[in-house]
């Protein structure tokens, strides 16, 4: 009877509908702008004892955003899933699954990956423009910046080219900041002081993500692929940029290794000291940092699959899907009706919204610098605009310090 | 409101680097403590190079006389290979261990129509550097950057023939210490060009 009650409890937690869908795994463990606040500890405990097995993974737990399974897939272990996806894709026979959309032929796996990455970029607008509490914080930025930026990109080829190159580097910085932000969320969920270890975390995330990205093998092919942008900006001006970056790369790598190892030791020592004064170590944060470091250092430094950029963007996008589905669920889930678990409906809605744009962006938005008024040129400007706005908006719509998440 | 100072500091540093573009020292030419401290950097450089298809410079750099090629002799490192290049009169000059940046070498006689056509093409967008005259040859280096990389052509014009040496270095490799050394060796070959001494055969 107890087991049956536990199973029903699990079903109600993750698979319930309406009000019951908010109980358990869908129960909020943090204050979310515009979302109901409910401590996981106050959720009704069904069954005679703590859940076991799958039930334990689906049950909300203190210190987790949603529940161990959801957090594991979407946040903490997502870098490892990115590596697994890249491993699977590398074994996929290339050139046999060509898909033609909008007159462009593309390998299916490449199209899916690119669509997924583009899809996560557009999700920021669900947060910035549809979330009234967030929108009220910076209405001018949300209303004026998109048309202004898009007009500038359409009107100037040089600006378009500069924006593409800016996006490459901003993407790297932004991804490191996202891992940092997730770590801070986990610290908050543990009830830790939001200022404790903040700078240490920021530097560590840049050390394990931005560092290998700049000093590894993965970035150069990505920049070589932006040849059209370099040409548009003036090859004379940027003739030596790649060669110049390449010649300094071993020095940067040596500095990162030489400085990084002592920094990690200092980081661990600092947290040991914090723990002695009451800081509670967050398991999901530790797993998140470790898996991010493993994935990032391996893929950016060695580029084993030749797609370091996509591998890292994959897990970054997966984290973003998980975060938006959760934080915006009260606005997105009703769009898919009232039946079924709220979180699943929210994921369905953001997938439909994201992939609707993502597939279009991955196929129609050919990297065209010279012909902005062609259909493909306009589509390309849209994708560049969305990318830059995503990087910019993400810098201030998820502030843990200001209690936005 | 964020303090603007960190941004100013980073911006000034970035601008300074972009403006001055300082190159790191070639650690292979250093000795003593600098060489010992720079060993990890050198090891990393070799590792990056190997991963991107750039090998090591071949070992025996003793310069020896090569040729004659259509009556012109020149010196090259002993380990360099001079092989037929496919077309008539065209030779391929390469460092067998380097893996990239093979050069093409040609000696064109005074009346050869290919020489007139070649010299007509070497104007306009090419950056030209006079390298001086010696042994009856006047030397010239021409460079052009394109999407394919940095193309360098050395021209040694003699009374009866001109030696033409062309090298295309892929853009990202252009400043690599190994390829800078490779270019220096090729330029030395052009500088040493002279007509085959009479009765040498």
PDB file of C-alpha atoms in Angstrom, chain B residues 23-171:
ATOM      1  CA  UNK B  23      54.940  39.538 -31.365  1.00  0.00           C
ATOM      2  CA  UNK B  24      56.231  37.090 -28.760  1.00  0.00           C
ATOM      3  CA  UNK B  25      59.937  36.280 -28.850  1.00  0.00           C
ATOM      4  CA  UNK B  26      60.997  33.174 -30.744  1.00  0.00           C
ATOM      5  CA  UNK B  27      61.920  30.900 -27.864  1.00  0.00           C
ATOM      6  CA  UNK B  28      64.062  28.700 -30.106  1.00  0.00           C
ATOM      7  CA  UNK B  29      66.535  31.533 -30.353  1.00  0.00           C
ATOM      8  CA  UNK B  30      66.701  32.098 -26.598  1.00  0.00           C
ATOM      9  CA  UNK B  31      69.099  30.511 -24.155  1.00  0.00           C
ATOM     10  CA  UNK B  32      69.638  30.146 -20.415  1.00  0.00           C
ATOM     11  CA  UNK B  33      66.819  30.846 -18.000  1.00  0.00           C
ATOM     12  CA  UNK B  34      64.466  32.229 -20.687  1.00  0.00           C
ATOM     13  CA  UNK B  35      64.729  28.996 -22.660  1.00  0.00           C
ATOM     14  CA  UNK B  36      64.151  26.912 -19.536  1.00  0.00           C
ATOM     15  CA  UNK B  37      61.111  28.975 -18.484  1.00  0.00           C
ATOM     16  CA  UNK B  38      59.818  29.022 -22.043  1.00  0.00           C
ATOM     17  CA  UNK B  39      60.058  25.255 -22.541  1.00  0.00           C
ATOM     18  CA  UNK B  40      56.374  24.645 -21.668  1.00  0.00           C
ATOM     19  CA  UNK B  41      55.308  27.372 -24.116  1.00  0.00           C
ATOM     20  CA  UNK B  42      57.465  25.801 -26.798  1.00  0.00           C
ATOM     21  CA  UNK B  43      55.996  22.372 -26.079  1.00  0.00           C
ATOM     22  CA  UNK B  44      52.475  23.811 -26.313  1.00  0.00           C
ATOM     23  CA  UNK B  45      53.337  25.582 -29.559  1.00  0.00           C
ATOM     24  CA  UNK B  46      54.578  22.314 -31.071  1.00  0.00           C
ATOM     25  CA  UNK B  47      51.449  20.548 -29.836  1.00  0.00           C
ATOM     26  CA  UNK B  48      49.110  23.169 -31.365  1.00  0.00           C
ATOM     27  CA  UNK B  49      51.106  23.109 -34.607  1.00  0.00           C
ATOM     28  CA  UNK B  50      50.964  19.328 -34.844  1.00  0.00           C
ATOM     29  CA  UNK B  51      47.198  19.344 -34.208  1.00  0.00           C
ATOM     30  CA  UNK B  52      46.725  21.818 -37.068  1.00  0.00           C
ATOM     31  CA  UNK B  53      48.980  20.011 -39.515  1.00  0.00           C
ATOM     32  CA  UNK B  54      52.166  22.011 -39.100  1.00  0.00           C
ATOM     33  CA  UNK B  55      55.181  19.797 -38.387  1.00  0.00           C
ATOM     34  CA  UNK B  56      58.675  20.615 -37.182  1.00  0.00           C
ATOM     35  CA  UNK B  57      61.328  22.348 -39.260  1.00  0.00           C
ATOM     36  CA  UNK B  58      63.667  19.721 -40.730  1.00  0.00           C
ATOM     37  CA  UNK B  59      66.905  19.168 -38.869  1.00  0.00           C
ATOM     38  CA  UNK B  60      69.978  19.676 -41.012  1.00  0.00           C
ATOM     39  CA  UNK B  61      70.016  23.400 -41.769  1.00  0.00           C
ATOM     40  CA  UNK B  62      73.565  23.497 -43.192  1.00  0.00           C
ATOM     41  CA  UNK B  63      73.349  25.504 -46.397  1.00  0.00           C
ATOM     42  CA  UNK B  64      74.606  23.728 -49.484  1.00  0.00           C
ATOM     43  CA  UNK B  65      74.720  24.808 -53.127  1.00  0.00           C
ATOM     44  CA  UNK B  66      71.865  23.540 -55.299  1.00  0.00           C
ATOM     45  CA  UNK B  67      71.283  23.662 -59.020  1.00  0.00           C
ATOM     46  CA  UNK B  68      71.978  24.610 -61.563  1.00  0.00           C
ATOM     47  CA  UNK B  69      68.408  25.184 -62.624  1.00  0.00           C
ATOM     48  CA  UNK B  70      68.446  26.598 -66.143  1.00  0.00           C
ATOM     49  CA  UNK B  71      71.884  28.044 -65.464  1.00  0.00           C
ATOM     50  CA  UNK B  72      71.196  29.504 -62.010  1.00  0.00           C
ATOM     51  CA  UNK B  73      72.649  28.159 -58.747  1.00  0.00           C
ATOM     52  CA  UNK B  74      71.609  28.998 -55.205  1.00  0.00           C
ATOM     53  CA  UNK B  75      72.034  27.670 -51.661  1.00  0.00           C
ATOM     54  CA  UNK B  76      69.466  25.841 -49.540  1.00  0.00           C
ATOM     55  CA  UNK B  77      69.396  24.011 -46.202  1.00  0.00           C
ATOM     56  CA  UNK B  78      70.615  20.473 -46.789  1.00  0.00           C
ATOM     57  CA  UNK B  79      67.336  18.931 -45.617  1.00  0.00           C
ATOM     58  CA  UNK B  80      65.177  20.842 -48.138  1.00  0.00           C
ATOM     59  CA  UNK B  81      63.869  18.850 -51.100  1.00  0.00           C
ATOM     60  CA  UNK B  82      63.814  20.137 -54.657  1.00  0.00           C
ATOM     61  CA  UNK B  83      61.476  18.027 -56.789  1.00  0.00           C
ATOM     62  CA  UNK B  84      59.737  18.218 -60.174  1.00  0.00           C
ATOM     63  CA  UNK B  85      56.588  20.299 -59.823  1.00  0.00           C
ATOM     64  CA  UNK B  86      54.399  18.837 -62.553  1.00  0.00           C
ATOM     65  CA  UNK B  87      54.754  21.513 -65.233  1.00  0.00           C
ATOM     66  CA  UNK B  88      57.725  21.905 -67.505  1.00  0.00           C
ATOM     67  CA  UNK B  89      60.459  23.897 -65.758  1.00  0.00           C
ATOM     68  CA  UNK B  90      58.537  24.150 -62.505  1.00  0.00           C
ATOM     69  CA  UNK B  91      60.120  22.750 -59.359  1.00  0.00           C
ATOM     70  CA  UNK B  92      58.663  22.151 -55.939  1.00  0.00           C
ATOM     71  CA  UNK B  93      60.805  23.241 -53.025  1.00  0.00           C
ATOM     72  CA  UNK B  94      59.828  21.955 -49.605  1.00  0.00           C
ATOM     73  CA  UNK B  95      60.815  21.255 -46.066  1.00  0.00           C
ATOM     74  CA  UNK B  96      59.800  17.572 -45.823  1.00  0.00           C
ATOM     75  CA  UNK B  97      59.014  17.764 -42.091  1.00  0.00           C
ATOM     76  CA  UNK B  98      57.046  20.994 -42.061  1.00  0.00           C
ATOM     77  CA  UNK B  99      54.002  19.647 -43.881  1.00  0.00           C
ATOM     78  CA  UNK B 100      52.647  22.958 -45.212  1.00  0.00           C
ATOM     79  CA  UNK B 101      53.898  25.883 -47.254  1.00  0.00           C
ATOM     80  CA  UNK B 102      55.585  24.179 -50.182  1.00  0.00           C
ATOM     81  CA  UNK B 103      57.239  26.703 -52.483  1.00  0.00           C
ATOM     82  CA  UNK B 104      57.387  26.668 -56.273  1.00  0.00           C
ATOM     83  CA  UNK B 105      60.592  27.556 -58.051  1.00  0.00           C
ATOM     84  CA  UNK B 106      61.066  28.476 -61.680  1.00  0.00           C
ATOM     85  CA  UNK B 107      63.880  29.939 -63.731  1.00  0.00           C
ATOM     86  CA  UNK B 108      62.597  31.842 -66.751  1.00  0.00           C
ATOM     87  CA  UNK B 109      64.882  32.865 -69.592  1.00  0.00           C
ATOM     88  CA  UNK B 110      64.977  36.452 -70.836  1.00  0.00           C
ATOM     89  CA  UNK B 111      62.755  35.849 -73.850  1.00  0.00           C
ATOM     90  CA  UNK B 112      60.354  33.422 -72.202  1.00  0.00           C
ATOM     91  CA  UNK B 113      56.791  34.695 -72.741  1.00  0.00           C
ATOM     92  CA  UNK B 114      55.823  33.364 -69.284  1.00  0.00           C
ATOM     93  CA  UNK B 115      58.218  35.847 -67.700  1.00  0.00           C
ATOM     94  CA  UNK B 116      56.566  38.825 -69.381  1.00  0.00           C
ATOM     95  CA  UNK B 117      53.158  37.532 -68.374  1.00  0.00           C
ATOM     96  CA  UNK B 118      54.302  36.949 -64.779  1.00  0.00           C
ATOM     97  CA  UNK B 119      55.888  40.381 -64.409  1.00  0.00           C
ATOM     98  CA  UNK B 120      52.773  42.005 -65.846  1.00  0.00           C
ATOM     99  CA  UNK B 121      50.713  40.335 -63.104  1.00  0.00           C
ATOM    100  CA  UNK B 122      53.001  41.540 -60.315  1.00  0.00           C
ATOM    101  CA  UNK B 123      51.846  45.098 -59.966  1.00  0.00           C
ATOM    102  CA  UNK B 124      49.076  47.055 -58.351  1.00  0.00           C
ATOM    103  CA  UNK B 125      47.943  45.272 -55.216  1.00  0.00           C
ATOM    104  CA  UNK B 126      51.318  43.694 -54.452  1.00  0.00           C
ATOM    105  CA  UNK B 127      53.465  45.154 -51.699  1.00  0.00           C
ATOM    106  CA  UNK B 128      56.995  45.414 -53.086  1.00  0.00           C
ATOM    107  CA  UNK B 129      60.334  45.415 -51.222  1.00  0.00           C
ATOM    108  CA  UNK B 130      63.679  45.895 -52.965  1.00  0.00           C
ATOM    109  CA  UNK B 131      66.229  43.428 -51.590  1.00  0.00           C
ATOM    110  CA  UNK B 132      69.300  44.847 -53.351  1.00  0.00           C
ATOM    111  CA  UNK B 133      71.614  43.602 -56.083  1.00  0.00           C
ATOM    112  CA  UNK B 134      74.571  41.215 -56.024  1.00  0.00           C
ATOM    113  CA  UNK B 135      76.227  38.657 -58.305  1.00  0.00           C
ATOM    114  CA  UNK B 136      74.572  40.288 -61.312  1.00  0.00           C
ATOM    115  CA  UNK B 137      71.045  39.683 -59.944  1.00  0.00           C
ATOM    116  CA  UNK B 138      68.637  42.296 -58.627  1.00  0.00           C
ATOM    117  CA  UNK B 139      66.215  40.970 -56.003  1.00  0.00           C
ATOM    118  CA  UNK B 140      62.670  41.878 -55.208  1.00  0.00           C
ATOM    119  CA  UNK B 141      60.084  40.565 -52.750  1.00  0.00           C
ATOM    120  CA  UNK B 142      56.372  40.958 -53.495  1.00  0.00           C
ATOM    121  CA  UNK B 143      53.598  40.143 -51.043  1.00  0.00           C
ATOM    122  CA  UNK B 144      49.853  39.978 -51.200  1.00  0.00           C
ATOM    123  CA  UNK B 145      47.228  38.874 -48.668  1.00  0.00           C
ATOM    124  CA  UNK B 146      44.143  37.119 -49.957  1.00  0.00           C
ATOM    125  CA  UNK B 147      41.434  34.843 -48.628  1.00  0.00           C
ATOM    126  CA  UNK B 148      43.769  31.877 -49.239  1.00  0.00           C
ATOM    127  CA  UNK B 149      46.597  33.317 -47.207  1.00  0.00           C
ATOM    128  CA  UNK B 150      49.771  35.335 -47.610  1.00  0.00           C
ATOM    129  CA  UNK B 151      51.386  34.910 -51.020  1.00  0.00           C
ATOM    130  CA  UNK B 152      55.057  35.885 -51.308  1.00  0.00           C
ATOM    131  CA  UNK B 153      56.962  35.965 -54.585  1.00  0.00           C
ATOM    132  CA  UNK B 154      60.703  36.486 -54.695  1.00  0.00           C
ATOM    133  CA  UNK B 155      62.184  37.572 -57.974  1.00  0.00           C
ATOM    134  CA  UNK B 156      65.919  37.519 -58.739  1.00  0.00           C
ATOM    135  CA  UNK B 157      66.471  39.116 -62.144  1.00  0.00           C
ATOM    136  CA  UNK B 158      69.729  38.259 -63.853  1.00  0.00           C
ATOM    137  CA  UNK B 159      71.161  39.215 -67.253  1.00  0.00           C
ATOM    138  CA  UNK B 160      69.982  36.063 -68.968  1.00  0.00           C
ATOM    139  CA  UNK B 161      67.327  34.582 -66.679  1.00  0.00           C
ATOM    140  CA  UNK B 162      65.128  35.340 -63.687  1.00  0.00           C
ATOM    141  CA  UNK B 163      64.600  33.062 -60.716  1.00  0.00           C
ATOM    142  CA  UNK B 164      61.030  33.126 -59.429  1.00  0.00           C
ATOM    143  CA  UNK B 165      60.174  31.620 -56.062  1.00  0.00           C
ATOM    144  CA  UNK B 166      56.560  31.603 -54.861  1.00  0.00           C
ATOM    145  CA  UNK B 167      55.222  30.667 -51.424  1.00  0.00           C
ATOM    146  CA  UNK B 168      51.647  30.591 -50.178  1.00  0.00           C
ATOM    147  CA  UNK B 169      51.252  30.462 -46.404  1.00  0.00           C
ATOM    148  CA  UNK B 170      47.707  29.851 -45.092  1.00  0.00           C
ATOM    149  CA  UNK B 171      46.530  33.013 -43.288  1.00  0.00           C
TER     150      UNK B 171
END
